[in-house]
PDB file of C-alpha atoms in Angstrom:
ATOM      1  CA  MET A1174      38.403 -23.797  58.813  1.00 53.00           C
ATOM      2  CA  ALA A1175      37.376 -20.245  58.105  1.00 64.00           C
ATOM      3  CA  ASP A1176      33.739 -19.379  57.627  1.00 73.00           C
ATOM      4  CA  ARG A1177      33.029 -19.027  53.990  1.00 75.00           C
ATOM      5  CA  ALA A1178      30.122 -16.979  52.719  1.00 73.00           C
ATOM      6  CA  TYR A1179      28.484 -18.555  49.672  1.00 69.00           C
ATOM      7  CA  GLU A1180      26.035 -16.950  47.369  1.00 67.00           C
ATOM      8  CA  ARG A1181      22.556 -17.901  48.544  1.00 66.00           C
ATOM      9  CA  GLU A1182      20.597 -16.438  45.602  1.00 66.00           C
ATOM     10  CA  ASP A1183      21.207 -16.433  41.882  1.00 66.00           C
ATOM     11  CA  LEU A1184      20.186 -12.835  41.344  1.00 60.00           C
ATOM     12  CA  ALA A1185      20.667 -10.149  43.921  1.00 66.00           C
ATOM     13  CA  ASP A1186      17.987  -7.815  42.516  1.00 71.00           C
ATOM     14  CA  HIS A1187      14.900  -9.820  41.547  1.00 73.00           C
ATOM     15  CA  ARG A1188      13.022  -6.793  40.238  1.00 80.00           C
ATOM     16  CA  ARG A1189      15.672  -5.984  37.672  1.00 81.00           C
ATOM     17  CA  GLY A1190      15.660  -9.570  36.452  1.00 80.00           C
ATOM     18  CA  LEU A1191      11.883  -9.572  36.121  1.00 85.00           C
ATOM     19  CA  ARG A1192      12.015  -6.297  34.194  1.00 89.00           C
ATOM     20  CA  VAL A1193      14.601  -7.667  31.790  1.00 90.00           C
ATOM     21  CA  ALA A1194      12.635 -10.892  31.286  1.00 91.00           C
ATOM     22  CA  GLY A1195       9.438  -8.898  30.760  1.00 93.00           C
ATOM     23  CA  ALA A1196      11.158  -6.669  28.212  1.00 95.00           C
ATOM     24  CA  ILE A1197      12.440  -9.691  26.305  1.00 96.00           C
ATOM     25  CA  VAL A1198       9.035 -11.401  26.257  1.00 95.00           C
ATOM     26  CA  GLY A1199       7.287  -8.155  25.324  1.00 95.00           C
ATOM     27  CA  GLY A1200       9.764  -7.532  22.497  1.00 95.00           C
ATOM     28  CA  LEU A1201       9.241 -11.023  21.158  1.00 95.00           C
ATOM     29  CA  LEU A1202       5.466 -10.612  21.300  1.00 95.00           C
ATOM     30  CA  ILE A1203       5.540  -7.261  19.512  1.00 95.00           C
ATOM     31  CA  GLY A1204       7.945  -8.632  16.915  1.00 94.00           C
ATOM     32  CA  GLY A1205       5.771 -11.686  16.371  1.00 93.00           C
ATOM     33  CA  PHE A1206       2.596  -9.624  15.904  1.00 92.00           C
ATOM     34  CA  SER A1207       4.441  -7.289  13.541  1.00 92.00           C
ATOM     35  CA  VAL A1208       5.640 -10.169  11.392  1.00 91.00           C
ATOM     36  CA  ALA A1209       2.181 -11.788  11.411  1.00 89.00           C
ATOM     37  CA  GLY A1210       0.545  -8.493  10.390  1.00 88.00           C
ATOM     38  CA  LEU A1211       3.052  -7.978   7.580  1.00 87.00           C
ATOM     39  CA  ALA A1212       2.557 -11.534   6.355  1.00 85.00           C
ATOM     40  CA  ALA A1213      -1.236 -11.060   6.379  1.00 82.00           C
ATOM     41  CA  ARG A1214      -0.846  -7.934   4.244  1.00 83.00           C
ATOM     42  CA  VAL A1215       1.568  -9.526   1.798  1.00 84.00           C
ATOM     43  CA  PHE A1216      -0.007 -12.949   1.447  1.00 81.00           C
ATOM     44  CA  GLY A1217      -3.634 -12.130   2.280  1.00 75.00           C
ATOM     45  CA  PRO A1218      -5.843 -13.789   4.826  1.00 67.00           C
ATOM     46  CA  ALA A1219      -5.791 -17.530   5.318  1.00 66.00           C
ATOM     47  CA  PRO A1220      -8.401 -19.377   3.259  1.00 64.00           C
ATOM     48  CA  GLY A1221     -11.465 -20.548   5.164  1.00 65.00           C
ATOM     49  CA  GLU A1222     -12.115 -24.192   5.656  1.00 65.00           C
ATOM     50  CA  GLY A1223     -14.824 -25.791   3.605  1.00 64.00           C
ATOM     51  CA  THR A1224     -16.880 -24.154   0.920  1.00 63.00           C
ATOM     52  CA  GLU A1225     -19.544 -22.491   3.008  1.00 62.00           C
ATOM     53  CA  GLY A1226     -20.072 -18.917   1.896  1.00 62.00           C
ATOM     54  CA  ALA A1227     -17.951 -19.304  -1.226  1.00 68.00           C
ATOM     55  CA  VAL A1228     -19.195 -17.400  -4.275  1.00 67.00           C
ATOM     56  CA  PRO A1229     -19.916 -19.725  -7.223  1.00 75.00           C
ATOM     57  CA  THR A1230     -17.577 -19.367 -10.170  1.00 80.00           C
ATOM     58  CA  ASP A1231     -20.449 -18.728 -12.578  1.00 84.00           C
ATOM     59  CA  ALA A1232     -21.626 -15.770 -10.516  1.00 82.00           C
ATOM     60  CA  LEU A1233     -18.092 -14.304 -10.515  1.00 84.00           C
ATOM     61  CA  ARG A1234     -17.810 -14.712 -14.279  1.00 87.00           C
ATOM     62  CA  GLN A1235     -21.182 -12.997 -14.778  1.00 91.00           C
ATOM     63  CA  LEU A1236     -20.205 -10.171 -12.453  1.00 92.00           C
ATOM     64  CA  ARG A1237     -16.915  -9.644 -14.310  1.00 92.00           C
ATOM     65  CA  ALA A1238     -18.651  -9.722 -17.709  1.00 94.00           C
ATOM     66  CA  THR A1239     -21.191  -7.136 -16.493  1.00 95.00           C
ATOM     67  CA  ALA A1240     -18.465  -4.855 -15.131  1.00 95.00           C
ATOM     68  CA  GLU A1241     -16.374  -5.120 -18.300  1.00 95.00           C
ATOM     69  CA  ALA A1242     -19.418  -4.336 -20.442  1.00 95.00           C
ATOM     70  CA  GLU A1243     -20.117  -1.223 -18.366  1.00 94.00           C
ATOM     71  CA  TRP A1244     -16.463  -0.091 -18.627  1.00 91.00           C
ATOM     72  CA  ALA A1245     -16.461  -0.657 -22.382  1.00 91.00           C
ATOM     73  CA  ALA A1246     -19.697   1.324 -22.732  1.00 90.00           C
ATOM     74  CA  ARG A1247     -18.270   4.234 -20.743  1.00 88.00           C
ATOM     75  CA  ALA A1248     -15.038   4.139 -22.749  1.00 87.00           C
ATOM     76  CA  ALA A1249     -16.967   4.477 -26.015  1.00 89.00           C
ATOM     77  CA  ALA A1250     -19.600   7.003 -24.829  1.00 89.00           C
ATOM     78  CA  TRP A1251     -19.966  10.689 -25.574  1.00 89.00           C
ATOM     79  CA  GLU A1252     -21.360  12.687 -22.674  1.00 88.00           C
ATOM     80  CA  TRP A1253     -21.531  16.333 -21.549  1.00 88.00           C
ATOM     81  CA  LEU A1254     -20.123  16.725 -18.066  1.00 87.00           C
ATOM     82  CA  ASP A1255     -20.390  20.535 -17.894  1.00 88.00           C
ATOM     83  CA  PRO A1256     -22.044  22.067 -21.013  1.00 87.00           C
ATOM     84  CA  ARG A1257     -21.587  25.659 -19.784  1.00 90.00           C
ATOM     85  CA  ASN A1258     -17.812  25.333 -19.639  1.00 87.00           C
ATOM     86  CA  GLY A1259     -17.556  22.981 -22.614  1.00 85.00           C
ATOM     87  CA  VAL A1260     -16.381  19.927 -20.631  1.00 86.00           C
ATOM     88  CA  ALA A1261     -17.324  16.625 -22.212  1.00 87.00           C
ATOM     89  CA  ARG A1262     -16.402  12.976 -21.969  1.00 88.00           C
ATOM     90  CA  ILE A1263     -15.234  11.596 -25.275  1.00 89.00           C
ATOM     91  CA  PRO A1264     -14.372   8.016 -26.330  1.00 90.00           C
ATOM     92  CA  VAL A1265     -10.899   6.864 -25.526  1.00 87.00           C
ATOM     93  CA  ALA A1266     -10.067   6.096 -29.146  1.00 88.00           C
ATOM     94  CA  ARG A1267     -11.051   9.621 -30.194  1.00 89.00           C
ATOM     95  CA  ALA A1268      -9.001  11.123 -27.363  1.00 88.00           C
ATOM     96  CA  VAL A1269      -5.946   9.187 -28.551  1.00 89.00           C
ATOM     97  CA  GLU A1270      -6.473  10.448 -32.121  1.00 90.00           C
ATOM     98  CA  LEU A1271      -6.744  14.059 -30.931  1.00 88.00           C
ATOM     99  CA  SER A1272      -3.660  13.761 -28.712  1.00 87.00           C
ATOM    100  CA  LEU A1273      -1.592  12.335 -31.560  1.00 89.00           C
ATOM    101  CA  ALA A1274      -2.837  14.947 -34.022  1.00 89.00           C
ATOM    102  CA  ARG A1275      -2.305  17.957 -31.706  1.00 86.00           C
ATOM    103  CA  GLY A1276       0.827  16.714 -30.030  1.00 84.00           C
ATOM    104  CA  PHE A1277       1.699  16.495 -26.396  1.00 81.00           C
ATOM    105  CA  PRO A1278       2.839  19.412 -24.239  1.00 76.00           C
ATOM    106  CA  THR A1279       6.603  19.784 -23.905  1.00 76.00           C
ATOM    107  CA  ARG A1280       8.926  21.842 -21.773  1.00 71.00           C
ATOM    108  CA  ARG A1281       9.893  25.185 -23.194  1.00 75.00           C
ATOM    109  CA  ASP A1282      13.235  25.315 -21.430  1.00 71.00           C
ATOM    110  CA  PRO A1283      15.494  22.280 -21.413  1.00 72.00           C
ATOM    111  CA  PRO A1284      16.021  20.857 -17.945  1.00 71.00           C
ATOM    112  CA  ARG A1285      19.107  22.208 -16.172  1.00 71.00           C
ATOM    113  CA  PRO A1286      21.470  19.886 -14.317  1.00 70.00           C
ATOM    114  CA  VAL A1287      21.219  20.059 -10.553  1.00 67.00           C
ATOM    115  CA  THR A1288      24.409  21.386  -9.020  1.00 67.00           C
ATOM    116  CA  ALA A1289      25.325  22.926  -5.684  1.00 60.00           C
ATOM    117  CA  ARG A1290      25.102  26.411  -7.248  1.00 63.00           C
ATOM    118  CA  THR A1291      21.527  25.896  -8.465  1.00 55.00           C
ATOM    119  CA  LEU A1292      20.353  24.760  -5.019  1.00 54.00           C
ATOM    120  CA  ARG A1293      21.254  28.104  -3.360  1.00 50.00           C
TER     121      ARG A1293
END
């Protein structure tokens, strides 16, 4: 019988195999962290367990009512921002009336279609 040479190792270059395996594992880790970060941005953080540190609903309602009252007061207030230059804050309802009475700015020239000749 002739001497037969059999393969004694599965991979001739161990370093190349380790590099490939490391690249695969690294890619999976980076992909996993990317998906987890995207999911945290889209769906928000996970809710905490228990109710420690939770803000009571009554306090949130009071905070919202206070903020909405401040916004409503600012929307209905008259105030000089820069008296020298004649810049003032006026109520939203009055600004709407003035805009409708005076009209909105329009283009003087009608828009031209975009063609290859106009891009040159």
